[in-house]
Amino acid sequence: MKKIIIIIFLCPLLLLSCNKYLDIQSNNRLVVPNSLEDLQGLLDNSKNMNLNYCGLGERSSDNVYIPLENLNTLAVESKEQYLWKETVYNYANDWSAMYTTVYNANLVLEKIEAIQRDSGNVLDWDRIKGSALLFRSAAYLSLLWTHSKAFDTNTAKTDLGIVLRETSDFNVKSVRSSVEQGYNQVLADLHAAEPLLPTEATHAMRPSKLAVYGLLARTYLSMCNYKQALVYANAYLNIKHELMNYNDQGDVKASANYPFAIFNRETAFFTQLRSSTVTAAYSSIETLLYLAYDTNDLRKQLFFKITKGIINFKGQYTGALALFGGIATDEIYLTRAECLAREGKLDAALADLNLLLEKRYKTGTFIPINVMNATDLLDTILLERRKELVYRGLRWMDIKRLNLEGREIHLIRQGEDGQVELKPNDNRYAIALPDDIIRITGMLQNPR
C-alpha cells in the first residue's frame, strides 16, 4: 500500500523561521488512515494540532491596548470584539480551529482501537493514543477558557460549558456540556494520557509526560485547586527545571527583531495562538503594565519595542510574530510559587520567584525580594506572573479566576463613544459562540 501521509521537515514560512519543525502533507488520493504511521501523521499535522489555539481571550484581556486611531481602522467585527460588544461572527475562528483539533484526535482514538497492540508496536501504539488524548484535552481547555465562565464550585454544574465531542461522526448532534463536565473531561484525558507518553518528546511539537504535567498544573490552577496545581508543577519541575538567562547571548539575541528562538530550552510543549491584528504589531501593550518593569529588568527591552509611541510586544517564544501558547518552564515556576504562597510556604515561594527573576535582570542588579507577609508575597507573584507571561494566552483566565476570589479587576477600554468597562464576573467573560454554530445546532448562546 502506498503511503498516503508523509512526515516531512521543512522551513516553516508560517512561523517565519528557518527552524525545522514537524508537519505533514498528503497526496490527492487521501483516504481514511488505518496504520500507526498514518495516525502519527495526522497528529504531526502541526497546523491543525499545534498552531491554532484560541486567541480571543488574549485580545480581550487587559494586556492589550489599541490606540483610538488604530481602532477606527479595524473591521467592525474586530472593533466590537475589542470593546466587548455584542457581535455576530461566523465559523472561521477559534471555535472552528479547536474543533478541527478535536476531530483529528477523536479520529485517531477511534482508529487506533482497530490496530492490535502487541510487543512489536507497544511504544508507538501507546504514544499515539496518549498524544491524541492530550491534544483533545488541550483543545477543550482552550475552548473552556475562552467560551465559558471561570470554574466556580458553586455554579459549575449549571454554567454553560463547551461541546464535548466523543466521536468523529459529523452526524452526532452537538450539545453543550456544563463547565464541570468540561473540566472533568480535560482532567480525565490528561490522566489517561500520562502513563502512555514518554517523559520527554523527541520534538516539542509532540506530547509528553512533561506536557501532561504542565497542562494539569494549568487546569487545576484555573479551577482554583491550588493543592493539585502544586502537585503537577512539582512533577514537571522534577524533570525539567532549567531557565534561560536573559543576559546570555546563547539563550537570547537581544538585537534581533524577535529575541527568543523557537523551541528554546524552556519550551516543553509548543503551541501558538491564532493570529490576530489585535495581538500583534498593530496593538500596544497596556501602558501601566509596561511601566511596571524595572529599568534593569531585561524583559523591558527584550519583550517590547516602541515605534511612534506604540509599545509593541516582540517577546514571543515562537521566534516570530505569532504568539506562543504552549508549556514552558517559566510558567511552571510561577505556578508553583503562587501555590506555595497560598499554602503559607513563603520561603519556598520566594525561592522560586527569586530564582526566576535573577535570570531576568541585568547581571549584578537584581536585589532578591524579601516579602514579609503572605498577602504581599502573593500580590508580588501575581504581578510577576503577568509580567513574565504577557501575551501567552493566560491572562484572560487569570482575570476570571482571580475575580472569583474578590480581586476586583476592572477592565476599561476607550472606544469612539467613550470608555467601556468590563466589570468583574461579567457574563461577557464567556465569549459568545459563533453565530452560525448557534443557528445550525440550536445550542444556547452565552448570556450577555
GROMACS .gro file of C-alpha atoms in nm:
model
  448
    1MET     CA    1   0.000   0.000   0.000
    2LYS     CA    2   0.131   0.339  -0.093
    3LYS     CA    3   0.188   0.574   0.195
    4ILE     CA    4  -0.080   0.840   0.199
    5ILE     CA    5   0.065   1.058   0.472
    6ILE     CA    6   0.430   1.160   0.481
    7ILE     CA    7   0.607   1.332   0.768
    8ILE     CA    8   0.836   1.599   0.630
    9PHE     CA    9   1.072   1.853   0.776
   10LEU     CA   10   1.057   2.195   0.618
   11CYS     CA   11   1.135   2.560   0.674
   12PRO     CA   12   0.812   2.690   0.830
   13LEU     CA   13   0.705   3.000   0.643
   14LEU     CA   14   0.404   3.014   0.871
   15LEU     CA   15   0.635   3.074   1.166
   16LEU     CA   16   0.873   3.296   0.962
   17SER     CA   17   1.160   3.092   1.099
   18CYS     CA   18   1.434   2.879   0.949
   19ASN     CA   19   1.400   2.629   1.233
   20LYS     CA   20   1.267   2.293   1.124
   21TYR     CA   21   0.951   2.153   1.272
   22LEU     CA   22   0.711   1.867   1.212
   23ASP     CA   23   0.439   1.893   0.951
   24ILE     CA   24   0.257   1.658   0.716
   25GLN     CA   25   0.129   1.658   0.364
   26SER     CA   26  -0.095   1.412   0.182
   27ASN     CA   27  -0.138   1.314  -0.180
   28ASN     CA   28  -0.452   1.366  -0.383
   29ARG     CA   29  -0.581   1.019  -0.300
   30LEU     CA   30  -0.629   1.084   0.071
   31VAL     CA   31  -0.816   0.800   0.238
   32VAL     CA   32  -0.908   0.716   0.595
   33PRO     CA   33  -0.588   0.641   0.793
   34ASN     CA   34  -0.560   0.288   0.923
   35SER     CA   35  -0.196   0.232   1.020
   36LEU     CA   36   0.003   0.363   1.315
   37GLU     CA   37   0.217   0.558   1.071
   38ASP     CA   38  -0.094   0.721   0.922
   39LEU     CA   39  -0.229   0.809   1.267
   40GLN     CA   40   0.102   0.960   1.372
   41GLY     CA   41   0.093   1.162   1.052
   42LEU     CA   42  -0.244   1.311   1.148
   43LEU     CA   43  -0.109   1.410   1.489
   44ASP     CA   44   0.205   1.558   1.331
   45ASN     CA   45  -0.007   1.796   1.123
   46SER     CA   46   0.114   2.091   1.328
   47LYS     CA   47  -0.110   2.345   1.153
   48ASN     CA   48  -0.418   2.166   1.283
   49MET     CA   49  -0.281   2.031   1.609
   50ASN     CA   50  -0.036   2.293   1.743
   51LEU     CA   51  -0.072   2.629   1.573
   52ASN     CA   52  -0.432   2.748   1.614
   53TYR     CA   53  -0.520   2.774   1.983
   54CYS     CA   54  -0.773   3.032   2.097
   55GLY     CA   55  -0.655   3.393   2.080
   56LEU     CA   56  -0.986   3.568   2.152
   57GLY     CA   57  -0.925   3.571   2.526
   58GLU     CA   58  -0.583   3.732   2.499
   59ARG     CA   59  -0.711   4.009   2.274
   60SER     CA   60  -0.997   4.067   2.519
   61SER     CA   61  -0.768   4.096   2.822
   62ASP     CA   62  -0.612   4.397   2.991
   63ASN     CA   63  -0.275   4.314   2.832
   64VAL     CA   64  -0.393   4.470   2.506
   65TYR     CA   65  -0.443   4.837   2.429
   66ILE     CA   66  -0.533   4.973   2.084
   67PRO     CA   67  -0.499   5.349   2.029
   68LEU     CA   68  -0.818   5.507   1.902
   69GLU     CA   69  -0.664   5.600   1.567
   70ASN     CA   70  -0.580   5.232   1.507
   71LEU     CA   71  -0.911   5.109   1.642
   72ASN     CA   72  -1.100   5.315   1.385
   73THR     CA   73  -0.929   5.128   1.101
   74LEU     CA   74  -1.026   4.780   1.224
   75ALA     CA   75  -1.304   4.577   1.068
   76VAL     CA   76  -1.633   4.614   1.254
   77GLU     CA   77  -1.619   4.264   1.398
   78SER     CA   78  -1.267   4.310   1.539
   79LYS     CA   79  -1.355   4.651   1.681
   80GLU     CA   80  -1.667   4.520   1.854
   81GLN     CA   81  -1.478   4.223   1.999
   82TYR     CA   82  -1.210   4.455   2.134
   83LEU     CA   83  -1.480   4.666   2.306
   84TRP     CA   84  -1.657   4.354   2.444
   85LYS     CA   85  -1.971   4.439   2.246
   86GLU     CA   86  -2.242   4.205   2.123
   87THR     CA   87  -2.108   4.099   1.786
   88VAL     CA   88  -2.210   3.847   1.523
   89TYR     CA   89  -1.924   3.644   1.382
   90ASN     CA   90  -1.907   3.318   1.191
   91TYR     CA   91  -1.722   2.992   1.177
   92ALA     CA   92  -1.368   3.064   1.054
   93ASN     CA   93  -1.241   3.141   1.404
   94ASP     CA   94  -1.103   2.998   1.728
   95TRP     CA   95  -1.402   2.766   1.766
   96SER     CA   96  -1.357   2.604   1.425
   97ALA     CA   97  -0.980   2.571   1.466
   98MET     CA   98  -1.007   2.395   1.801
   99TYR     CA   99  -1.276   2.154   1.685
  100THR     CA  100  -1.055   2.058   1.392
  101THR     CA  101  -0.801   1.952   1.655
  102VAL     CA  102  -1.072   1.766   1.846
  103TYR     CA  103  -1.194   1.591   1.529
  104ASN     CA  104  -0.845   1.468   1.439
  105ALA     CA  105  -0.783   1.349   1.795
  106ASN     CA  106  -1.115   1.161   1.801
  107LEU     CA  107  -1.044   1.001   1.463
  108VAL     CA  108  -0.708   0.875   1.591
  109LEU     CA  109  -0.865   0.743   1.913
  110GLU     CA  110  -1.125   0.551   1.712
  111LYS     CA  111  -0.888   0.409   1.452
  112ILE     CA  112  -0.618   0.300   1.694
  113GLU     CA  113  -0.857   0.063   1.870
  114ALA     CA  114  -0.876  -0.137   1.545
  115ILE     CA  115  -0.497  -0.186   1.546
  116GLN     CA  116  -0.369  -0.468   1.764
  117ARG     CA  117  -0.135  -0.355   2.043
  118ASP     CA  118   0.145  -0.608   2.068
  119SER     CA  119   0.508  -0.640   2.170
  120GLY     CA  120   0.627  -0.510   1.835
  121ASN     CA  121   0.439  -0.178   1.845
  122VAL     CA  122   0.352  -0.113   2.207
  123LEU     CA  123   0.557   0.205   2.248
  124ASP     CA  124   0.427   0.360   1.926
  125TRP     CA  125   0.069   0.249   1.999
  126ASP     CA  126   0.076   0.397   2.349
  127ARG     CA  127   0.241   0.719   2.237
  128ILE     CA  128  -0.014   0.779   1.962
  129LYS     CA  129  -0.314   0.715   2.184
  130GLY     CA  130  -0.168   0.929   2.462
  131SER     CA  131  -0.090   1.209   2.217
  132ALA     CA  132  -0.446   1.211   2.083
  133LEU     CA  133  -0.583   1.234   2.437
  134LEU     CA  134  -0.350   1.520   2.521
  135PHE     CA  135  -0.429   1.717   2.206
  136ARG     CA  136  -0.802   1.679   2.271
  137SER     CA  137  -0.766   1.793   2.631
  138ALA     CA  138  -0.556   2.096   2.531
  139ALA     CA  139  -0.818   2.199   2.276
  140TYR     CA  140  -1.102   2.158   2.525
  141LEU     CA  141  -0.914   2.361   2.788
  142SER     CA  142  -0.851   2.642   2.541
  143LEU     CA  143  -1.220   2.647   2.447
  144LEU     CA  144  -1.334   2.642   2.810
  145TRP     CA  145  -1.109   2.934   2.899
  146THR     CA  146  -1.247   3.131   2.605
  147HIS     CA  147  -1.617   3.048   2.580
  148SER     CA  148  -1.716   2.959   2.937
  149LYS     CA  149  -1.720   3.126   3.274
  150ALA     CA  150  -1.447   3.052   3.524
  151PHE     CA  151  -1.478   2.728   3.717
  152ASP     CA  152  -1.687   2.814   4.023
  153THR     CA  153  -1.761   2.522   4.254
  154ASN     CA  154  -2.099   2.681   4.336
  155THR     CA  155  -2.221   2.705   3.975
  156ALA     CA  156  -2.001   2.479   3.760
  157LYS     CA  157  -2.271   2.213   3.738
  158THR     CA  158  -2.510   2.456   3.567
  159ASP     CA  159  -2.284   2.711   3.391
  160LEU     CA  160  -2.273   2.659   3.015
  161GLY     CA  161  -1.963   2.478   2.901
  162ILE     CA  162  -1.846   2.369   2.556
  163VAL     CA  163  -1.933   2.082   2.322
  164LEU     CA  164  -1.760   1.759   2.422
  165ARG     CA  165  -1.731   1.562   2.100
  166GLU     CA  166  -1.682   1.191   2.172
  167THR     CA  167  -1.677   1.081   1.809
  168SER     CA  168  -1.554   1.189   1.465
  169ASP     CA  169  -1.905   1.124   1.327
  170PHE     CA  170  -2.041   1.455   1.197
  171ASN     CA  171  -2.397   1.324   1.226
  172VAL     CA  172  -2.387   1.321   1.606
  173LYS     CA  173  -2.561   1.634   1.730
  174SER     CA  174  -2.355   1.894   1.915
  175VAL     CA  175  -2.477   1.965   2.268
  176ARG     CA  176  -2.325   2.199   2.523
  177SER     CA  177  -2.196   2.040   2.841
  178SER     CA  178  -2.164   2.211   3.176
  179VAL     CA  179  -1.843   2.379   3.287
  180GLU     CA  180  -1.792   2.099   3.540
  181GLN     CA  181  -1.832   1.832   3.274
  182GLY     CA  182  -1.584   2.013   3.051
  183TYR     CA  183  -1.314   2.033   3.315
  184ASN     CA  184  -1.376   1.674   3.419
  185GLN     CA  185  -1.318   1.564   3.059
  186VAL     CA  186  -0.995   1.764   3.035
  187LEU     CA  187  -0.867   1.604   3.354
  188ALA     CA  188  -0.978   1.255   3.250
  189ASP     CA  189  -0.799   1.283   2.915
  190LEU     CA  190  -0.479   1.412   3.073
  191HIS     CA  191  -0.471   1.148   3.342
  192ALA     CA  192  -0.534   0.877   3.081
  193ALA     CA  193  -0.257   1.017   2.859
  194GLU     CA  194   0.011   1.035   3.129
  195PRO     CA  195   0.110   0.664   3.153
  196LEU     CA  196   0.108   0.627   2.772
  197LEU     CA  197   0.354   0.905   2.687
  198PRO     CA  198   0.734   0.929   2.707
  199THR     CA  199   0.878   1.151   2.977
  200GLU     CA  200   1.011   1.393   2.716
  201ALA     CA  201   0.916   1.401   2.349
  202THR     CA  202   1.150   1.372   2.053
  203HIS     CA  203   1.024   1.714   1.946
  204ALA     CA  204   0.845   1.997   2.129
  205MET     CA  205   0.552   1.972   1.886
  206ARG     CA  206   0.479   1.624   2.021
  207PRO     CA  207   0.312   1.545   2.355
  208SER     CA  208   0.497   1.402   2.655
  209LYS     CA  209   0.457   1.348   3.026
  210LEU     CA  210   0.604   1.697   3.069
  211ALA     CA  211   0.322   1.837   2.857
  212VAL     CA  212   0.070   1.642   3.067
  213TYR     CA  213   0.209   1.780   3.393
  214GLY     CA  214   0.218   2.135   3.257
  215LEU     CA  215  -0.141   2.115   3.133
  216LEU     CA  216  -0.260   1.957   3.457
  217ALA     CA  217  -0.094   2.238   3.653
  218ARG     CA  218  -0.269   2.491   3.426
  219THR     CA  219  -0.605   2.318   3.452
  220TYR     CA  220  -0.604   2.288   3.830
  221LEU     CA  221  -0.478   2.647   3.867
  222SER     CA  222  -0.767   2.774   3.653
  223MET     CA  223  -1.005   2.572   3.874
  224CYS     CA  224  -0.851   2.740   4.183
  225ASN     CA  225  -0.746   2.394   4.302
  226TYR     CA  226  -0.405   2.511   4.416
  227LYS     CA  227  -0.314   2.195   4.602
  228GLN     CA  228  -0.336   1.981   4.288
  229ALA     CA  229  -0.176   2.251   4.071
  230LEU     CA  230   0.122   2.234   4.308
  231VAL     CA  231   0.142   1.854   4.273
  232TYR     CA  232   0.179   1.877   3.895
  233ALA     CA  233   0.404   2.183   3.896
  234ASN     CA  234   0.637   1.979   4.118
  235ALA     CA  235   0.609   1.679   3.886
  236TYR     CA  236   0.712   1.896   3.590
  237LEU     CA  237   0.999   2.072   3.767
  238ASN     CA  238   1.137   1.743   3.897
  239ILE     CA  239   1.207   1.659   3.532
  240LYS     CA  240   1.268   1.994   3.364
  241HIS     CA  241   1.384   2.295   3.562
  242GLU     CA  242   1.636   2.488   3.353
  243LEU     CA  243   1.561   2.853   3.285
  244MET     CA  244   1.713   3.074   3.018
  245ASN     CA  245   1.939   3.352   3.141
  246TYR     CA  246   1.830   3.666   2.959
  247ASN     CA  247   2.185   3.801   2.991
  248ASP     CA  248   2.322   3.509   2.789
  249GLN     CA  249   2.351   3.560   2.414
  250GLY     CA  250   2.338   3.184   2.380
  251ASP     CA  251   1.979   3.199   2.505
  252VAL     CA  252   1.866   3.539   2.379
  253LYS     CA  253   1.959   3.753   2.077
  254ALA     CA  254   1.892   4.099   2.216
  255SER     CA  255   1.948   4.276   1.882
  256ALA     CA  256   1.711   4.053   1.685
  257ASN     CA  257   1.360   4.156   1.586
  258TYR     CA  258   1.240   3.855   1.784
  259PRO     CA  259   1.496   3.784   2.058
  260PHE     CA  260   1.380   3.434   2.155
  261ALA     CA  261   1.438   3.128   1.939
  262ILE     CA  262   1.159   2.890   1.857
  263PHE     CA  263   1.186   2.567   2.060
  264ASN     CA  264   1.411   2.734   2.317
  265ARG     CA  265   1.525   2.533   2.619
  266GLU     CA  266   1.235   2.644   2.838
  267THR     CA  267   0.977   2.506   2.593
  268ALA     CA  268   0.831   2.166   2.682
  269PHE     CA  269   0.529   2.164   2.450
  270PHE     CA  270   0.486   2.401   2.159
  271THR     CA  271   0.154   2.557   2.064
  272GLN     CA  272   0.071   2.901   1.937
  273LEU     CA  273  -0.236   3.123   1.936
  274ARG     CA  274  -0.434   3.202   1.625
  275SER     CA  275  -0.303   3.514   1.454
  276SER     CA  276  -0.476   3.845   1.515
  277THR     CA  277  -0.401   4.206   1.433
  278VAL     CA  278  -0.529   4.289   1.780
  279THR     CA  279  -0.248   4.096   1.950
  280ALA     CA  280   0.031   4.159   1.705
  281ALA     CA  281   0.227   4.463   1.591
  282TYR     CA  282  -0.097   4.655   1.540
  283SER     CA  283  -0.171   4.683   1.911
  284SER     CA  284   0.011   4.830   2.207
  285ILE     CA  285   0.084   4.676   2.542
  286GLU     CA  286  -0.114   4.831   2.825
  287THR     CA  287   0.086   5.135   2.940
  288LEU     CA  288   0.074   5.077   3.316
  289LEU     CA  289   0.193   4.721   3.264
  290TYR     CA  290   0.492   4.844   3.063
  291LEU     CA  291   0.579   5.093   3.337
  292ALA     CA  292   0.575   4.812   3.596
  293TYR     CA  293   0.903   4.672   3.458
  294ASP     CA  294   1.216   4.795   3.637
  295THR     CA  295   1.484   4.972   3.432
  296ASN     CA  296   1.726   4.684   3.497
  297ASP     CA  297   1.465   4.423   3.407
  298LEU     CA  298   1.580   4.281   3.073
  299ARG     CA  299   1.225   4.186   2.986
  300LYS     CA  300   1.151   4.553   2.929
  301GLN     CA  301   1.383   4.567   2.629
  302LEU     CA  302   1.351   4.206   2.516
  303PHE     CA  303   0.972   4.192   2.526
  304PHE     CA  304   0.891   4.534   2.385
  305LYS     CA  305   0.983   4.791   2.124
  306ILE     CA  306   0.840   5.141   2.093
  307THR     CA  307   0.752   5.266   1.746
  308LYS     CA  308   0.583   5.604   1.705
  309GLY     CA  309   0.454   5.588   2.060
  310ILE     CA  310   0.315   5.233   2.023
  311ILE     CA  311   0.460   4.974   2.264
  312ASN     CA  312   0.466   4.657   2.056
  313PHE     CA  313   0.530   4.313   2.202
  314LYS     CA  314   0.819   4.114   2.048
  315GLY     CA  315   0.898   3.863   2.323
  316GLN     CA  316   0.724   3.561   2.174
  317TYR     CA  317   0.871   3.218   2.238
  318THR     CA  318   0.784   3.138   1.875
  319GLY     CA  319   1.079   3.326   1.727
  320ALA     CA  320   0.831   3.515   1.508
  321LEU     CA  321   0.520   3.735   1.515
  322ALA     CA  322   0.289   3.450   1.618
  323LEU     CA  323   0.209   3.431   1.989
  324PHE     CA  324   0.330   3.138   2.198
  325GLY     CA  325   0.063   2.947   2.387
  326GLY     CA  326   0.250   2.633   2.489
  327ILE     CA  327   0.400   2.496   2.808
  328ALA     CA  328   0.729   2.649   2.922
  329THR     CA  329   0.931   2.620   3.241
  330ASP     CA  330   0.899   2.986   3.346
  331GLU     CA  331   0.522   2.948   3.368
  332ILE     CA  332   0.554   2.639   3.586
  333TYR     CA  333   0.788   2.813   3.831
  334LEU     CA  334   0.535   3.094   3.870
  335THR     CA  335   0.251   2.846   3.913
  336ARG     CA  336   0.444   2.667   4.184
  337ALA     CA  337   0.539   2.992   4.356
  338GLU     CA  338   0.175   3.101   4.364
  339CYS     CA  339   0.056   2.769   4.501
  340LEU     CA  340   0.328   2.761   4.766
  341ALA     CA  341   0.240   3.116   4.875
  342ARG     CA  342  -0.127   3.019   4.905
  343GLU     CA  343  -0.026   2.726   5.126
  344GLY     CA  344   0.175   2.957   5.351
  345LYS     CA  345   0.513   2.815   5.241
  346LEU     CA  346   0.659   3.159   5.194
  347ASP     CA  347   1.030   3.073   5.192
  348ALA     CA  348   0.983   2.814   4.917
  349ALA     CA  349   0.765   3.051   4.715
  350LEU     CA  350   1.025   3.326   4.746
  351ALA     CA  351   1.299   3.088   4.637
  352ASP     CA  352   1.115   3.008   4.312
  353LEU     CA  353   1.034   3.373   4.244
  354ASN     CA  354   1.388   3.495   4.306
  355LEU     CA  355   1.538   3.213   4.101
  356LEU     CA  356   1.333   3.325   3.802
  357LEU     CA  357   1.383   3.698   3.842
  358GLU     CA  358   1.759   3.676   3.886
  359LYS     CA  359   1.777   3.537   3.532
  360ARG     CA  360   1.560   3.822   3.401
  361TYR     CA  361   1.760   4.119   3.539
  362LYS     CA  362   2.090   4.261   3.419
  363THR     CA  363   2.375   4.076   3.583
  364GLY     CA  364   2.456   4.216   3.926
  365THR     CA  365   2.149   4.441   3.953
  366PHE     CA  366   1.886   4.209   4.098
  367ILE     CA  367   1.811   4.251   4.466
  368PRO     CA  368   1.631   3.940   4.597
  369ILE     CA  369   1.274   4.002   4.706
  370ASN     CA  370   1.212   3.958   5.076
  371VAL     CA  371   0.840   3.998   5.136
  372MET     CA  372   0.741   3.958   5.498
  373ASN     CA  373   0.376   3.851   5.479
  374ALA     CA  374   0.169   3.611   5.270
  375THR     CA  375  -0.063   3.874   5.122
  376ASP     CA  376   0.218   4.091   4.987
  377LEU     CA  377   0.407   3.792   4.854
  378LEU     CA  378   0.105   3.660   4.666
  379ASP     CA  379   0.043   4.004   4.517
  380THR     CA  380   0.406   4.020   4.406
  381ILE     CA  381   0.393   3.674   4.248
  382LEU     CA  382   0.073   3.756   4.061
  383LEU     CA  383   0.227   4.076   3.925
  384GLU     CA  384   0.538   3.890   3.812
  385ARG     CA  385   0.319   3.621   3.656
  386ARG     CA  386   0.151   3.887   3.447
  387LYS     CA  387   0.483   4.049   3.350
  388GLU     CA  388   0.657   3.722   3.262
  389LEU     CA  389   0.367   3.554   3.079
  390VAL     CA  390   0.229   3.851   2.888
  391TYR     CA  391   0.067   3.757   2.555
  392ARG     CA  392   0.082   3.384   2.631
  393GLY     CA  393  -0.297   3.335   2.627
  394LEU     CA  394  -0.312   3.303   3.007
  395ARG     CA  395  -0.428   3.644   3.127
  396TRP     CA  396  -0.799   3.611   3.036
  397MET     CA  397  -0.840   3.305   3.255
  398ASP     CA  398  -0.625   3.457   3.528
  399ILE     CA  399  -0.856   3.758   3.544
  400LYS     CA  400  -1.160   3.533   3.568
  401ARG     CA  401  -1.023   3.307   3.842
  402LEU     CA  402  -0.878   3.595   4.044
  403ASN     CA  403  -1.204   3.791   4.030
  404LEU     CA  404  -1.384   3.488   4.172
  405GLU     CA  405  -1.179   3.538   4.488
  406GLY     CA  406  -1.267   3.907   4.502
  407ARG     CA  407  -0.966   4.081   4.345
  408GLU     CA  408  -1.195   4.327   4.164
  409ILE     CA  409  -1.000   4.353   3.839
  410HIS     CA  410  -1.191   4.604   3.625
  411LEU     CA  411  -1.111   4.629   3.255
  412ILE     CA  412  -1.155   4.966   3.082
  413ARG     CA  413  -1.110   5.049   2.714
  414GLN     CA  414  -1.153   5.364   2.509
  415GLY     CA  415  -1.396   5.349   2.221
  416GLU     CA  416  -1.528   5.610   1.979
  417ASP     CA  417  -1.819   5.684   2.212
  418GLY     CA  418  -1.619   5.699   2.534
  419GLN     CA  419  -1.497   5.449   2.788
  420VAL     CA  420  -1.623   5.091   2.801
  421GLU     CA  421  -1.591   4.887   3.121
  422LEU     CA  422  -1.592   4.514   3.181
  423LYS     CA  423  -1.672   4.455   3.546
  424PRO     CA  424  -1.561   4.153   3.749
  425ASN     CA  425  -1.755   3.832   3.676
  426ASP     CA  426  -1.949   3.991   3.390
  427ASN     CA  427  -2.124   3.743   3.158
  428ARG     CA  428  -1.905   3.869   2.872
  429TYR     CA  429  -1.605   3.689   3.020
  430ALA     CA  430  -1.761   3.385   2.848
  431ILE     CA  431  -1.708   3.499   2.489
  432ALA     CA  432  -2.004   3.436   2.259
  433LEU     CA  433  -2.005   3.130   2.036
  434PRO     CA  434  -2.000   3.185   1.658
  435ASP     CA  435  -2.345   3.289   1.536
  436ASP     CA  436  -2.367   3.030   1.260
  437ILE     CA  437  -2.289   2.749   1.506
  438ILE     CA  438  -2.579   2.864   1.722
  439ARG     CA  439  -2.813   2.878   1.419
  440ILE     CA  440  -2.712   2.537   1.284
  441THR     CA  441  -2.710   2.344   1.611
  442GLY     CA  442  -2.979   2.524   1.808
  443MET     CA  443  -2.749   2.535   2.111
  444LEU     CA  444  -2.790   2.805   2.372
  445GLN     CA  445  -2.577   3.117   2.325
  446ASN     CA  446  -2.379   3.253   2.619
  447PRO     CA  447  -2.589   3.507   2.811
  448ARG     CA  448  -2.482   3.869   2.770
   0.00000   0.00000   0.00000
